[in-house]
mmCIF file of C-alpha atoms in Angstrom:
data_model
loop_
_atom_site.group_PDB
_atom_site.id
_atom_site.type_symbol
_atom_site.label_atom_id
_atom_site.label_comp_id
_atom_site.label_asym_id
_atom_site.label_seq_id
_atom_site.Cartn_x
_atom_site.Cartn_y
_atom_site.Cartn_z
ATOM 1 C CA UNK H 30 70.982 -86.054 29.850
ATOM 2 C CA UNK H 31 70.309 -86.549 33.311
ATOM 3 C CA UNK H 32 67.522 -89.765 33.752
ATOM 4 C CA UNK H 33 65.415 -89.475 36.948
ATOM 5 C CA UNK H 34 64.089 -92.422 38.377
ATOM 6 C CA UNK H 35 61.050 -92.535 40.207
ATOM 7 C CA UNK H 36 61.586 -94.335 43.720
ATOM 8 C CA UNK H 37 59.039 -97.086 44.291
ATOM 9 C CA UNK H 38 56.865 -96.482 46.657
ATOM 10 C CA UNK H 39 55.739 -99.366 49.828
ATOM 11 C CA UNK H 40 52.665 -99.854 50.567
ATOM 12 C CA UNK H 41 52.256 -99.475 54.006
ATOM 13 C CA UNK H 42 49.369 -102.519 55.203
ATOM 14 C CA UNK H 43 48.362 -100.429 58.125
ATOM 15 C CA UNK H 44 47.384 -97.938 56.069
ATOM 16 C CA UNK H 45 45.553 -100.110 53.187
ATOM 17 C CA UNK H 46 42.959 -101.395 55.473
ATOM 18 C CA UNK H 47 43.786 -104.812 54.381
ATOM 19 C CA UNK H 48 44.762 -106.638 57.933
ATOM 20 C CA UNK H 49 42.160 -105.093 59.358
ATOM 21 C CA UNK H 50 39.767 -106.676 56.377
ATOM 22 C CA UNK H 51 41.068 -109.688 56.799
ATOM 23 C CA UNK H 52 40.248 -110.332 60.742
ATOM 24 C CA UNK H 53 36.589 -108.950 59.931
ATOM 25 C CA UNK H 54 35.843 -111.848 57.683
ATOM 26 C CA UNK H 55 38.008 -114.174 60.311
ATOM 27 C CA UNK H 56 35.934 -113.070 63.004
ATOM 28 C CA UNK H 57 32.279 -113.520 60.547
ATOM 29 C CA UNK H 58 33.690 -117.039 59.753
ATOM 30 C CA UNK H 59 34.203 -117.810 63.685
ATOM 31 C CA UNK H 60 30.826 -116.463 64.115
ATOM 32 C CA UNK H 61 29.401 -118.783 61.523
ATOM 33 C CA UNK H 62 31.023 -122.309 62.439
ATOM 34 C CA UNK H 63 29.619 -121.726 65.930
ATOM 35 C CA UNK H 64 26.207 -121.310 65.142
ATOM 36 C CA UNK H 65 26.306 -124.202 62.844
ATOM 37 C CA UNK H 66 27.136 -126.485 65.953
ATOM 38 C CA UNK H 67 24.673 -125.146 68.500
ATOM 39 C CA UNK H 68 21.654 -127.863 68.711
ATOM 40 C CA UNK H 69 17.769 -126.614 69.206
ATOM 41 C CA UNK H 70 15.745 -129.361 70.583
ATOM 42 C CA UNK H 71 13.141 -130.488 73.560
ATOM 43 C CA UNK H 72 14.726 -131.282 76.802
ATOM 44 C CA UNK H 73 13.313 -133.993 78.574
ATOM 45 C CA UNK H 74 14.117 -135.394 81.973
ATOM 46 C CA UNK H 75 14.366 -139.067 82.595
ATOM 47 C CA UNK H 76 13.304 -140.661 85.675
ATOM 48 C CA UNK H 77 14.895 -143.384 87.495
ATOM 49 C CA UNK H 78 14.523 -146.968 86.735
ATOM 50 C CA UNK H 79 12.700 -147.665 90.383
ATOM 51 C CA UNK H 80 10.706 -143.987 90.535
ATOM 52 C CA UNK H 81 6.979 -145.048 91.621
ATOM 53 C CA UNK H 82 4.821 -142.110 91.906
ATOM 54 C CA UNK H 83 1.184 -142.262 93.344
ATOM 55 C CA UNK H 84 -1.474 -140.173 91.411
ATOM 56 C CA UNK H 85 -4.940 -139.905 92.336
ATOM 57 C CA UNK H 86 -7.014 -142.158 89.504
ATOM 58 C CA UNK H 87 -9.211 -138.859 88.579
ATOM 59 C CA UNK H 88 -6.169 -136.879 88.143
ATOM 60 C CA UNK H 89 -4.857 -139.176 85.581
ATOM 61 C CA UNK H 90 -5.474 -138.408 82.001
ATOM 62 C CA UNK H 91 -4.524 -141.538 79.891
ATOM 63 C CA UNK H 92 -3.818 -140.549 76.225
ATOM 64 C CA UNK H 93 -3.385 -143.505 73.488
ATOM 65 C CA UNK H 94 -1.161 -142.466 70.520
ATOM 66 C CA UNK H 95 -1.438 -144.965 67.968
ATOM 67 C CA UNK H 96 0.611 -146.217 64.789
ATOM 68 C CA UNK H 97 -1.310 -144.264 62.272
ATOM 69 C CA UNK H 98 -0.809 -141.065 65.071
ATOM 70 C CA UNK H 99 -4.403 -141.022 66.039
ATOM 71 C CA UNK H 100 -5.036 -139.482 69.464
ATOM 72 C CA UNK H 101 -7.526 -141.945 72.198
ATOM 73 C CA UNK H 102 -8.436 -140.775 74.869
ATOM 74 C CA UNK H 103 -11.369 -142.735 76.887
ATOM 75 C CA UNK H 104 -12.197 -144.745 74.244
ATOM 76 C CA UNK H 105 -12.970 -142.083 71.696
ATOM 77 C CA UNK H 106 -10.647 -140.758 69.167
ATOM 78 C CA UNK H 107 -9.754 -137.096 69.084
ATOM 79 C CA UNK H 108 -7.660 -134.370 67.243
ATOM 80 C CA UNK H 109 -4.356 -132.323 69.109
ATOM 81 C CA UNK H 110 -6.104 -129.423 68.993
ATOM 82 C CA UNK H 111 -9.441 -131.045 70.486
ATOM 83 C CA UNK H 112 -6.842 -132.748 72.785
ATOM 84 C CA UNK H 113 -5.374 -129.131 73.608
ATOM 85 C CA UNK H 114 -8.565 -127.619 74.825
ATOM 86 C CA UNK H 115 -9.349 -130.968 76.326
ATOM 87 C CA UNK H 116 -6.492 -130.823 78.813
ATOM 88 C CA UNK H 117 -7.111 -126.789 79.483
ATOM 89 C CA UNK H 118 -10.791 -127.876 80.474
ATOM 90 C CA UNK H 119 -9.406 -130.318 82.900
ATOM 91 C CA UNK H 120 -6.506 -128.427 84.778
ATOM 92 C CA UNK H 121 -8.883 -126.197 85.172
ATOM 93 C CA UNK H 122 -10.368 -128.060 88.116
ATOM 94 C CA UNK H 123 -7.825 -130.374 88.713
ATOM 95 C CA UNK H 124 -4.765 -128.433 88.755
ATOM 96 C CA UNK H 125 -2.674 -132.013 89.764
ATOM 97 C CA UNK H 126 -3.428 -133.815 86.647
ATOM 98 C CA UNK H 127 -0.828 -135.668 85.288
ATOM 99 C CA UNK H 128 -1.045 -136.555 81.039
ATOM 100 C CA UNK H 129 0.352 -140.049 80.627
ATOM 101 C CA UNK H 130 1.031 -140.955 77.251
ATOM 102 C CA UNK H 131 1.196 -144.410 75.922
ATOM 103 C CA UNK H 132 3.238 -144.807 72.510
ATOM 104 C CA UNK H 133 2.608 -147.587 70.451
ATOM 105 C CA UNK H 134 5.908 -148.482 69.034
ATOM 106 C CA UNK H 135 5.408 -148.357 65.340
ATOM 107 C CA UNK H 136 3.768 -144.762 65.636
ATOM 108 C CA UNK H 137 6.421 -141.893 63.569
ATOM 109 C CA UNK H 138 8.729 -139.877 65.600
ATOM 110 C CA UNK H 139 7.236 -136.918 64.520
ATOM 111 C CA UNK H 140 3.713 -137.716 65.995
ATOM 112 C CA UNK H 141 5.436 -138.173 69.570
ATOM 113 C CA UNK H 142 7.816 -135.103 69.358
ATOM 114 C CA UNK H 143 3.870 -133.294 68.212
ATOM 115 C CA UNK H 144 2.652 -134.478 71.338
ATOM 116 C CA UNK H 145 5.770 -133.896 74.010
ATOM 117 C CA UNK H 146 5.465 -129.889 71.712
ATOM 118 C CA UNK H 147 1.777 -130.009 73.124
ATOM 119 C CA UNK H 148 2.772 -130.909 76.409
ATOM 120 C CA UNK H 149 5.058 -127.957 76.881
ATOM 121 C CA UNK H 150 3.270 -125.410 75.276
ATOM 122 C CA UNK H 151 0.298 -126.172 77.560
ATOM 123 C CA UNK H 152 2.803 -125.607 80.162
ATOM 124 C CA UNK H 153 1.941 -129.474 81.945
ATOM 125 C CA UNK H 154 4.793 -130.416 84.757
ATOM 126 C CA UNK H 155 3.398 -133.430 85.412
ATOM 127 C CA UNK H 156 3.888 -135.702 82.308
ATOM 128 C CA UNK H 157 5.070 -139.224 81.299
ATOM 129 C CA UNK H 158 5.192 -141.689 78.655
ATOM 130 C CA UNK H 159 5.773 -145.177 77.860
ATOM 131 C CA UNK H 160 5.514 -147.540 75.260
ATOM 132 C CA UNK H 161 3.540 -150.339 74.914
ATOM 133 C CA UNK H 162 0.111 -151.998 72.828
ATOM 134 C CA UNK H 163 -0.797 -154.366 75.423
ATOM 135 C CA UNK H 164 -2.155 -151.670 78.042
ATOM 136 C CA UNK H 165 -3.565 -149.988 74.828
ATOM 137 C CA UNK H 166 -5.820 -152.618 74.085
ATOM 138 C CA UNK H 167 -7.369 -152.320 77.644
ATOM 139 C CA UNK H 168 -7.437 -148.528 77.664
ATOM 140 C CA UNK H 169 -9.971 -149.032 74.821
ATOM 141 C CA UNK H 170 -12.040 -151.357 75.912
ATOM 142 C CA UNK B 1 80.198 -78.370 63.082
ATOM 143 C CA UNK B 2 77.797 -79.258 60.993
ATOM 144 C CA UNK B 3 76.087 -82.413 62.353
ATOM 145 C CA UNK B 4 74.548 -84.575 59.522
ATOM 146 C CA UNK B 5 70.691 -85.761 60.491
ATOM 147 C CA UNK B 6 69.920 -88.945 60.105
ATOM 148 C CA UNK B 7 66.600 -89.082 57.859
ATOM 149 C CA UNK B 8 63.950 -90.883 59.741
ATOM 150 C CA UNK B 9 62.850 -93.658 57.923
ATOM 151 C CA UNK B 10 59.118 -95.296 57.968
ATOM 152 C CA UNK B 11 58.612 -98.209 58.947
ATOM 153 C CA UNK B 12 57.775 -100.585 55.944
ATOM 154 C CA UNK B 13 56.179 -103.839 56.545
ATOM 155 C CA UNK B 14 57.008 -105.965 53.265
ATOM 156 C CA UNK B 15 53.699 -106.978 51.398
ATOM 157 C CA UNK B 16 55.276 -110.604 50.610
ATOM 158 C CA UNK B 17 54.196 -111.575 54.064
ATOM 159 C CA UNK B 18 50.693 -111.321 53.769
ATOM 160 C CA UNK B 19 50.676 -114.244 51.679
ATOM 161 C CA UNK B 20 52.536 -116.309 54.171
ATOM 162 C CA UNK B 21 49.818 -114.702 56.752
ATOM 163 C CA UNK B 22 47.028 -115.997 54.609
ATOM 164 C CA UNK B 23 48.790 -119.581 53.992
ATOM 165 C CA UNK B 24 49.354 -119.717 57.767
ATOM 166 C CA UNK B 25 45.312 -118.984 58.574
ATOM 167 C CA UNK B 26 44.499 -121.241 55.980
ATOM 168 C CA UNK B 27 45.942 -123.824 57.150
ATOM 169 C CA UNK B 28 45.063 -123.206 60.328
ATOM 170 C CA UNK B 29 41.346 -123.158 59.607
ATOM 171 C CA UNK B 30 41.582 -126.206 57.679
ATOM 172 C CA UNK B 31 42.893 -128.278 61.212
ATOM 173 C CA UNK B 32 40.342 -126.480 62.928
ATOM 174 C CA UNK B 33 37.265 -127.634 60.819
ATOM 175 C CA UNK B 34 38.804 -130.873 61.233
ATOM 176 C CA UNK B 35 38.887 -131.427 64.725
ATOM 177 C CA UNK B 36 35.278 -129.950 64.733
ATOM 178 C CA UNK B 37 34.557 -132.543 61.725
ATOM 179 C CA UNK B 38 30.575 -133.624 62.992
ATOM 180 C CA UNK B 39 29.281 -136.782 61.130
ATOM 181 C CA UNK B 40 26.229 -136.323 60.215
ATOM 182 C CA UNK B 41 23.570 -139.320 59.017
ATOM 183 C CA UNK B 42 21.160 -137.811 56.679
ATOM 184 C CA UNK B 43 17.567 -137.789 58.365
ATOM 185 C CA UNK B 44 14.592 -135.783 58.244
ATOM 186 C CA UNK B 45 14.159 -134.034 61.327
ATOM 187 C CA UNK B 46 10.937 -133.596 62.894
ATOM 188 C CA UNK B 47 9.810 -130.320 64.046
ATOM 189 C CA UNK B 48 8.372 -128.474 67.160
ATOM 190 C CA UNK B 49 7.479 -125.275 67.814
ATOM 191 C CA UNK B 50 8.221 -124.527 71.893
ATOM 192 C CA UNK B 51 12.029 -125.472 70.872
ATOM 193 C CA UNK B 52 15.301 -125.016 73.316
ATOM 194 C CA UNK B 53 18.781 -124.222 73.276
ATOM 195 C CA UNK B 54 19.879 -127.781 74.550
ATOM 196 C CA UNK B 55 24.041 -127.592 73.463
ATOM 197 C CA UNK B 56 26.142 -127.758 76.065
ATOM 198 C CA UNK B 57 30.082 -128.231 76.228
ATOM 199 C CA UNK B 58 30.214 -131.784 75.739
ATOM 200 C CA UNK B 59 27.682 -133.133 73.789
ATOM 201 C CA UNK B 60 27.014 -136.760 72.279
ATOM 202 C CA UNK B 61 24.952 -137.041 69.420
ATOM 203 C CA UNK B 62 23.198 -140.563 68.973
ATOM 204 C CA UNK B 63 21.683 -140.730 65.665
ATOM 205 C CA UNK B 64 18.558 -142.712 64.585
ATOM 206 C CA UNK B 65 17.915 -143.316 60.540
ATOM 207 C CA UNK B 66 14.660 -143.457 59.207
ATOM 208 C CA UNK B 67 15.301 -147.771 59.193
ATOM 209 C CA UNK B 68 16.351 -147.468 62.660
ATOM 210 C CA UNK B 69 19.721 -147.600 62.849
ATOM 211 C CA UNK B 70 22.112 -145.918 65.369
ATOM 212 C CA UNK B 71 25.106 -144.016 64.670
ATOM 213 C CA UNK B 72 27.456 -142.431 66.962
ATOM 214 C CA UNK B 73 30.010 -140.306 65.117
ATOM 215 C CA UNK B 74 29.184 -141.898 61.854
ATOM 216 C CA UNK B 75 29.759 -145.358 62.666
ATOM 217 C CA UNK B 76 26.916 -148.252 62.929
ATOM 218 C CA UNK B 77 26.516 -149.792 66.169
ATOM 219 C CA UNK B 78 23.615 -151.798 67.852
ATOM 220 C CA UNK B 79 22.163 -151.545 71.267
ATOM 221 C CA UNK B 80 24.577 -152.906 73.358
ATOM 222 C CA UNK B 81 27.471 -150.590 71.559
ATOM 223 C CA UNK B 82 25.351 -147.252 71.973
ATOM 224 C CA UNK B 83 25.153 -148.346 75.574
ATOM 225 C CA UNK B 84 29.166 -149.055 76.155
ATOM 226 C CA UNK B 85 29.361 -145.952 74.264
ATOM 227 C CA UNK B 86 27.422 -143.987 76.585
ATOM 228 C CA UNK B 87 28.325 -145.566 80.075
ATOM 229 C CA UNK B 88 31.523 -144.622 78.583
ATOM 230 C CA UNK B 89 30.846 -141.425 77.971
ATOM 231 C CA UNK B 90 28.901 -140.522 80.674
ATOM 232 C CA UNK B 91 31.951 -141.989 83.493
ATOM 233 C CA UNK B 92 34.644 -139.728 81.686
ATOM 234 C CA UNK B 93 32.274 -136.509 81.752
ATOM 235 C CA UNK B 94 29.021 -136.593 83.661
ATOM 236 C CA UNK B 95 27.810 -133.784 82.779
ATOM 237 C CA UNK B 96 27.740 -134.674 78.774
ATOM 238 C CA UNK B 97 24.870 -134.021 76.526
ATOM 239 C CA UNK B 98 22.842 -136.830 75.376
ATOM 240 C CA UNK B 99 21.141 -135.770 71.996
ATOM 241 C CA UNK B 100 18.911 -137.880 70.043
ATOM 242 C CA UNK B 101 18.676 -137.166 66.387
ATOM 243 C CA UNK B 102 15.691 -139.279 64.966
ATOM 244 C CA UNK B 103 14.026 -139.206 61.327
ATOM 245 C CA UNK B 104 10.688 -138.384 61.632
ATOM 246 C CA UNK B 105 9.354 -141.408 60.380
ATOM 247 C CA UNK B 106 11.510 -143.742 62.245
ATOM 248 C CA UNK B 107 9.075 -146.150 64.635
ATOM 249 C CA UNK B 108 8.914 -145.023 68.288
ATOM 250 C CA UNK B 109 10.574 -148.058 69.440
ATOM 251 C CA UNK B 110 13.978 -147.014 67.844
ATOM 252 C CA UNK B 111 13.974 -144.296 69.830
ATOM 253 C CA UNK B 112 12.275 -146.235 72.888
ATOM 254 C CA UNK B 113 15.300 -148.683 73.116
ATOM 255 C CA UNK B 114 18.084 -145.275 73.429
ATOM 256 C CA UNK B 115 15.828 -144.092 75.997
ATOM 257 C CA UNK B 116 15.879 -147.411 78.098
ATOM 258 C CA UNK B 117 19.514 -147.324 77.816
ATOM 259 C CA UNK B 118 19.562 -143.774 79.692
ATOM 260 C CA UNK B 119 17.233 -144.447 82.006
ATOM 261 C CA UNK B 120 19.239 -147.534 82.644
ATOM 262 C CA UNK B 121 22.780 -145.928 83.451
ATOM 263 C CA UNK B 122 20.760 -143.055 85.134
ATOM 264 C CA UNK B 123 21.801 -140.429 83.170
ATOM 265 C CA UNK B 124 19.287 -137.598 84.124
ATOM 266 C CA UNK B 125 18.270 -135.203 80.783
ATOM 267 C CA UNK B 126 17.785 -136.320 77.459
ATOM 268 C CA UNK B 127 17.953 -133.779 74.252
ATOM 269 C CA UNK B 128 15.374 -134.755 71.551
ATOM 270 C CA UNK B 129 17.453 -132.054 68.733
ATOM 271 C CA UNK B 130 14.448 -130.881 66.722
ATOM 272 C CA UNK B 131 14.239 -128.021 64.051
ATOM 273 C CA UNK B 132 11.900 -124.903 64.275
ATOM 274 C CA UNK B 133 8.399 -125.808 62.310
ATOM 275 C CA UNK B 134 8.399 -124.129 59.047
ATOM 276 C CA UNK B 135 6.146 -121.078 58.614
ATOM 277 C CA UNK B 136 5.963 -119.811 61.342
#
């Protein structure tokens, strides 16, 4: 009796699909890592150490952030949004004003980043801030 | 004459090798994830809603706990080391990144003093790296 043996077949991997599977998820994982390093944030530029600027004393609109992030502004204490339409009113007429915030420095992080947000969302190019309590006290009296 | 014809054959490419193919990307994944290793300090970011893409090439993250303080690549320094650290930095590539990774409850002033130490060497743009506000 004659025995036939079957002859093994190869697979052939350009056929199977499975190189080509294989840089698809190489190319998704790429795609992933990348994203995970890209940073989202506010960009703020710094001035120099010596930068004087002169500003006209009515366009200057002195904001008071405080510790407990409550918002002064000429002696009376007010809410962002009240701030918000606050500084619309004003540019209205004076289209030079500059907002100059002054931090005290136990007030959270995340009540000055709210108010730099505020700052760019109204769109204000004219903006500093500093840190300090003594100048605060005088503000408010 | 009867001239015998040689049977083309098909190319085979043996299977085995995919494995050394896979062992090979492995590996060379792993190295990469290495090099890219980021420290991170675990904070609680604060969030904004008018948000930018502020990564560039060469970026230097400068992290701030919620106790105040500052890590650069996972390691502790004060003041005056975040400031040889940047001057440092800054002479090898001017045109580095400066981010500032805060908690959100951290005091002002820990943020204040990196601030002071930019203005200082002059370096021009700061990145505060915020997250999106949730819900909206």
């Amino acid at each position: 009796m004659r025995v036939h043996f079957a002859r093994r077949r190869t697979i052939d991997i350009g056929e199977s699909g499975t190189l080509s599977d294989l840089a698809f998820l190489l190319i998704i994982f790429f795609i992933v890592i990348a994203v995970f390093n890209v940073h989202q944030g506010i960009l703020l530029g710094i001035p120099r150490p010596d930068s004087k600027r002169v500003v006209e004393k009515q366009d200057l609109l002195w904001v008071e952030l405080t510790k407990n992030g409550t918002i002064w502004i000429e002696g009376r204490s007010i809410s962002l949004q009240e701030l918000a339409v606050r500084v619309r009113d004003l540019r209205s007429f004076r289209p030079n004003m500059t907002f100059a915030l002054q931090v005290d420095p136990d007030t959270p992080y995340q009540r000055v980043v709210d108010m730099i947000d505020l700052v760019r969302k109204l769109e204000i190019s004219n903006f500093s801030f500093s840190m300090g309590t003594a100048a605060l006290q005088e503000v408010r009296k | 004459m009867r001239v015998p014809r040689q049977k083309r054959r098909r190319p085979l490419v043996p299977i085995s090798a995919m494995s050394d193919i896979a062992f090979l990307l492995l590996i060379f994944i792993m190295l990469i994830s290495l090099i890219n290793y980021r420290r991170e300090i675990p904070i609680r970011y604060s969030e904004a809603e008018k948000l930018v893409n502020s990564h560039e090439e060469k970026n230097l993250e400068i992290w701030v706990d919620h106790s105040g303080a500052l890590y650069v690549q996972g390691v502790r320094h004060d003041l005056a080391g975040i400031e040889g650290i940047v001057a440092e930095t800054i002479m090898r590539n001017p045109s580095t990144r400066i981010h500032i990774l805060a908690d959100r409850e951290t005091p002002y002033r820990n943020v204040h003093g990196v601030l002071e130490i930019l203005k200082t060497l002059q370096h021009r743009v700061v990145s505060l790296v915020v997250r999106a506000r949730k819900g909206e």
